[in-house]
mmCIF file of C-alpha atoms in Angstrom:
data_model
loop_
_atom_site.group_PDB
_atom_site.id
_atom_site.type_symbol
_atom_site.label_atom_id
_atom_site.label_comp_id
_atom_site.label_asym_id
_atom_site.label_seq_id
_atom_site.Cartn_x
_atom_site.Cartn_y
_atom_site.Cartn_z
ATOM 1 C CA UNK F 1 0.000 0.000 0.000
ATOM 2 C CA UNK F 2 1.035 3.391 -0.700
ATOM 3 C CA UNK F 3 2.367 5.514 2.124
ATOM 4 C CA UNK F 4 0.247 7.736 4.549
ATOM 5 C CA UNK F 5 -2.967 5.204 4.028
ATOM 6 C CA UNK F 6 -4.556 3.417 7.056
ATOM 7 C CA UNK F 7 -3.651 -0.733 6.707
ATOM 8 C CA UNK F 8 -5.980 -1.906 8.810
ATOM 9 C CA UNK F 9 -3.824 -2.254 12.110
ATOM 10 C CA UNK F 10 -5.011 0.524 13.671
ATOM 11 C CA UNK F 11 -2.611 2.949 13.370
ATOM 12 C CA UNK F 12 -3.372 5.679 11.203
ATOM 13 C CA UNK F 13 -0.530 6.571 8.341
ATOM 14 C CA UNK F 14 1.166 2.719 9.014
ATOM 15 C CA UNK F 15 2.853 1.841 5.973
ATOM 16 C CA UNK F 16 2.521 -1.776 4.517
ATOM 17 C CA UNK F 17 5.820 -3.104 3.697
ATOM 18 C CA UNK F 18 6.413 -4.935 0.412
ATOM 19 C CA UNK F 19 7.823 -8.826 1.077
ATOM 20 C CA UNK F 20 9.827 -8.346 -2.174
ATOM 21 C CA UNK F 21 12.096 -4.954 -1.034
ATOM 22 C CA UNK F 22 12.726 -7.163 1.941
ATOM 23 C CA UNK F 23 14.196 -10.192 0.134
ATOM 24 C CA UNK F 24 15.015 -8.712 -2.862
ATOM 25 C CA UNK F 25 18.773 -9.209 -3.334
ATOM 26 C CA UNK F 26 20.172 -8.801 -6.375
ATOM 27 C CA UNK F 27 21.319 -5.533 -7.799
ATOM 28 C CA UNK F 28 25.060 -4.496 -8.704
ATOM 29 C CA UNK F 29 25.880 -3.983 -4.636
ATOM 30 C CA UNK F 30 24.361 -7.419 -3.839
ATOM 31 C CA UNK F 31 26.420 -9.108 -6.929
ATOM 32 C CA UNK F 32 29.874 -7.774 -5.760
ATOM 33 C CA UNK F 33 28.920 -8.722 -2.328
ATOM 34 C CA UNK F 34 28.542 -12.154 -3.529
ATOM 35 C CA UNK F 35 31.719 -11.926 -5.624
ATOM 36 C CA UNK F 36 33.913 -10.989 -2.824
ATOM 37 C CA UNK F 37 32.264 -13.429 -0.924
ATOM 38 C CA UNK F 38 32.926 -16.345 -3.846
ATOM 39 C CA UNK F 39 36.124 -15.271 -3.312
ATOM 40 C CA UNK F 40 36.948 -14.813 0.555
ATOM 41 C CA UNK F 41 36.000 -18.496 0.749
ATOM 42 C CA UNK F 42 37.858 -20.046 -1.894
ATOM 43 C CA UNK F 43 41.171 -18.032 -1.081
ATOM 44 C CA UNK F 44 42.576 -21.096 -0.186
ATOM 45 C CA UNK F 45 42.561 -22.377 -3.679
ATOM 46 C CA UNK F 46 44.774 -20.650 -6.648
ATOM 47 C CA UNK F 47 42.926 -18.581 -8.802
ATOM 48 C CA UNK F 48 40.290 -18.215 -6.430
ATOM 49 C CA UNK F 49 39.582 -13.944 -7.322
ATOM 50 C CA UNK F 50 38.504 -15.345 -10.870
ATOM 51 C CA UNK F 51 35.349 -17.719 -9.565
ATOM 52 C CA UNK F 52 34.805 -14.290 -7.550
ATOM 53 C CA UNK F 53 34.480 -11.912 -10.556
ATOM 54 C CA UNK F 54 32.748 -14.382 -12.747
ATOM 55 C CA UNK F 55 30.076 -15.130 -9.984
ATOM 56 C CA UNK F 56 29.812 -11.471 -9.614
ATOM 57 C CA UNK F 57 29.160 -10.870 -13.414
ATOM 58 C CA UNK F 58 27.377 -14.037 -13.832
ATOM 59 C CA UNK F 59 24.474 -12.541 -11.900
ATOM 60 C CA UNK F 60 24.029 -9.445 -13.300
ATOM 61 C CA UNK F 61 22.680 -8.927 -16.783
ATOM 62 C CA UNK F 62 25.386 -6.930 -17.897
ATOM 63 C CA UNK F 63 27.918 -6.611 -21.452
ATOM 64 C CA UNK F 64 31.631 -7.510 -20.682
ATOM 65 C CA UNK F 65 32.394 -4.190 -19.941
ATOM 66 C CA UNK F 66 30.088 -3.644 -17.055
ATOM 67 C CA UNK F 67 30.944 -7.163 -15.712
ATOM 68 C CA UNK F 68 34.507 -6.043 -15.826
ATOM 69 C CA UNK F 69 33.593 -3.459 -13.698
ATOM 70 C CA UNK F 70 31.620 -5.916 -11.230
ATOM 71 C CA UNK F 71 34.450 -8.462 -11.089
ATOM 72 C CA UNK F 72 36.690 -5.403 -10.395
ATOM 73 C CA UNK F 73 34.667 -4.153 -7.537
ATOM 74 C CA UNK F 74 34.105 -7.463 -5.905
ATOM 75 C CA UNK F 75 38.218 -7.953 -5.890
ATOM 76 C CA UNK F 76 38.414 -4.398 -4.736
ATOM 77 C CA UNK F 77 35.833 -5.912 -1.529
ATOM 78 C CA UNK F 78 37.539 -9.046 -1.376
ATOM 79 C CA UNK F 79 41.430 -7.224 -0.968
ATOM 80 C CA UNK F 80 39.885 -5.666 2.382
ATOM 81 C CA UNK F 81 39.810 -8.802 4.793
ATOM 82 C CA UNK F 82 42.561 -10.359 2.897
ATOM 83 C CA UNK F 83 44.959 -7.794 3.826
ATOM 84 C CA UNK F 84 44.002 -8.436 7.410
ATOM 85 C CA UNK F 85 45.696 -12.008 6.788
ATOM 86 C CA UNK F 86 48.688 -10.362 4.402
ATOM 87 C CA UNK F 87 49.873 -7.785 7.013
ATOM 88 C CA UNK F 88 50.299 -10.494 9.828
ATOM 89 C CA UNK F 89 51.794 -12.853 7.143
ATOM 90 C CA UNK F 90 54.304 -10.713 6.561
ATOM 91 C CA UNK F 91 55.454 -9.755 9.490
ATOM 92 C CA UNK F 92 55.718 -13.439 10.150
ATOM 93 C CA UNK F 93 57.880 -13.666 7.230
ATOM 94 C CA UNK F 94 60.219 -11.186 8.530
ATOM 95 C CA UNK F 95 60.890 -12.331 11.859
ATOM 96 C CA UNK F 96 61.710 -15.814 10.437
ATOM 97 C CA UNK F 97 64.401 -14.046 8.639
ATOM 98 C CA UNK F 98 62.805 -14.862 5.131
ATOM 99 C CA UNK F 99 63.121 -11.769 2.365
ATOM 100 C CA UNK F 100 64.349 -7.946 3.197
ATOM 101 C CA UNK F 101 64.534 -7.401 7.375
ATOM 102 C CA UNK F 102 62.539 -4.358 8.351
ATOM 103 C CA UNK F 103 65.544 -2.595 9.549
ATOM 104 C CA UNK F 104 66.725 -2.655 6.021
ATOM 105 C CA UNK F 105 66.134 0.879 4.085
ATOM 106 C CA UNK F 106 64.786 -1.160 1.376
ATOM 107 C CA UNK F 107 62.116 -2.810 3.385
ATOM 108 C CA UNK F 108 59.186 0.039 2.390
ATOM 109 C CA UNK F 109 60.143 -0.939 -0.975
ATOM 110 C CA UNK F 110 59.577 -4.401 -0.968
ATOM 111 C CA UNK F 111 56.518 -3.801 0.715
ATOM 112 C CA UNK F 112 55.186 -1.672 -2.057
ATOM 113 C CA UNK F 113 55.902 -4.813 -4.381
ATOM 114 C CA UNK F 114 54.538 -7.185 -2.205
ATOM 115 C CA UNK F 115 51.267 -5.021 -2.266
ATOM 116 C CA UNK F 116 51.736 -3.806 -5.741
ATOM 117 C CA UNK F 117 51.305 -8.064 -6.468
ATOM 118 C CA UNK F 118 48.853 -8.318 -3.940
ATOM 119 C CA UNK F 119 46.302 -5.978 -5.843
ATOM 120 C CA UNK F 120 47.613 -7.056 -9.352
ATOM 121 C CA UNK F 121 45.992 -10.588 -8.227
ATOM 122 C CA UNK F 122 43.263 -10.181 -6.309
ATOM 123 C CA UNK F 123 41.664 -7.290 -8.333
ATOM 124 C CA UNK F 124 43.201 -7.978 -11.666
ATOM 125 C CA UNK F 125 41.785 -11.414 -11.504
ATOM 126 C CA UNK F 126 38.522 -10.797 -10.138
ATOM 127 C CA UNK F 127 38.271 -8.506 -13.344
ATOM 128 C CA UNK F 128 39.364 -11.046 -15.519
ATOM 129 C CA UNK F 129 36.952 -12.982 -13.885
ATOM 130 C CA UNK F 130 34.298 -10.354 -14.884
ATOM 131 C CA UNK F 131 34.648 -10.912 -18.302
ATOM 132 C CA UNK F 132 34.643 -15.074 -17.802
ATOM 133 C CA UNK F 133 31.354 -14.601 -15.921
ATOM 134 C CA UNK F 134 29.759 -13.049 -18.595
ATOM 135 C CA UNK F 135 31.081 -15.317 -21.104
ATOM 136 C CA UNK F 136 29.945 -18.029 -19.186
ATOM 137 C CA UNK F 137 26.186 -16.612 -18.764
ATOM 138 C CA UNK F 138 25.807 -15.921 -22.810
ATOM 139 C CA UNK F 139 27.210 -19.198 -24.326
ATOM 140 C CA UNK F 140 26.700 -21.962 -21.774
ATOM 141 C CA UNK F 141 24.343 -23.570 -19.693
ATOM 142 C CA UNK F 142 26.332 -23.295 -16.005
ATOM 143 C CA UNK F 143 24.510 -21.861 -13.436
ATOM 144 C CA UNK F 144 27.475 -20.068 -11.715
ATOM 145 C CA UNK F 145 25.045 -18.246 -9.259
ATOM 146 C CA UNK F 146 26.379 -17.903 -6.073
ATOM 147 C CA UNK F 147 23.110 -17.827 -4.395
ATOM 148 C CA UNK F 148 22.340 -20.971 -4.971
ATOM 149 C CA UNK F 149 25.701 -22.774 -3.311
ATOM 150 C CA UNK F 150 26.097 -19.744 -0.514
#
């Protein structure tokens, strides 16, 4: 029912809420969500940021382009908790004695290439994975939505 009108529970101006906004959950914000997500849980397995972009672009009805720009986004999600797992990793590595020691003036570069990598795989296959998951929608029958296995 429209706002403002009277529902019948007794409260003048109550609004009737639609079941569908409620449950509704697809929409560009929903399929990165679900991309990062695709991702975050298969980070264990090489590759993983792929399956993430083409589940993101798999559910939207989108041209490559746009589902570039999904898979992007939902690697650009997905970097956020991973870097709470790099940044400990790494400082891991160091005090094993592995790589450049942090007291060497070099260690802010290596950093920056260890990150520069980090991004250039999580996001730059997630975008990759964009394009697969739109591919994937227009000339096969998979059903790569994430929905259904999440």
């Amino acid at each position: 029912m429209a706002a403002g009108r009277d529902d019948g529970d007794g409260r003048p101006g109550s609004v009737d809420r639609d079941e569908t906004t409620e449950t509704d959950r697809s929409g560009p914000l929903w399929d990165v969500g679900y991309g990062a997500l695709v991702t975050l849980a298969l980070s264990v397995i090489p590759f993983s940021p792929v399956a993430g972009g083409a589940a993101a672009a798999f559910r939207g009805e989108t041209g490559y382009l746009a589902g570039v720009g999904l898979g992007l986004l939902a690697g650009v999600v997905a970097v956020l908790p991973l870097a709470l797992v790099l940044l400990p990793a790494l400082r891991v590595v160091a005090w094993l004695g592995v790589g450049i020691s942090p007291a060497s003036t070099a260690y802010g570069l290596f950093l920056g290439l260890v990150a520069a990598l980090f991004l250039a795989y999580t996001v730059g296959l997630s975008a990759v994975g964009g394009a697969v998951g739109v591919w994937v929608r227009r000339h096969t029958d998979w059903n790569l939505d994430p929905v259904r296995w999440l």
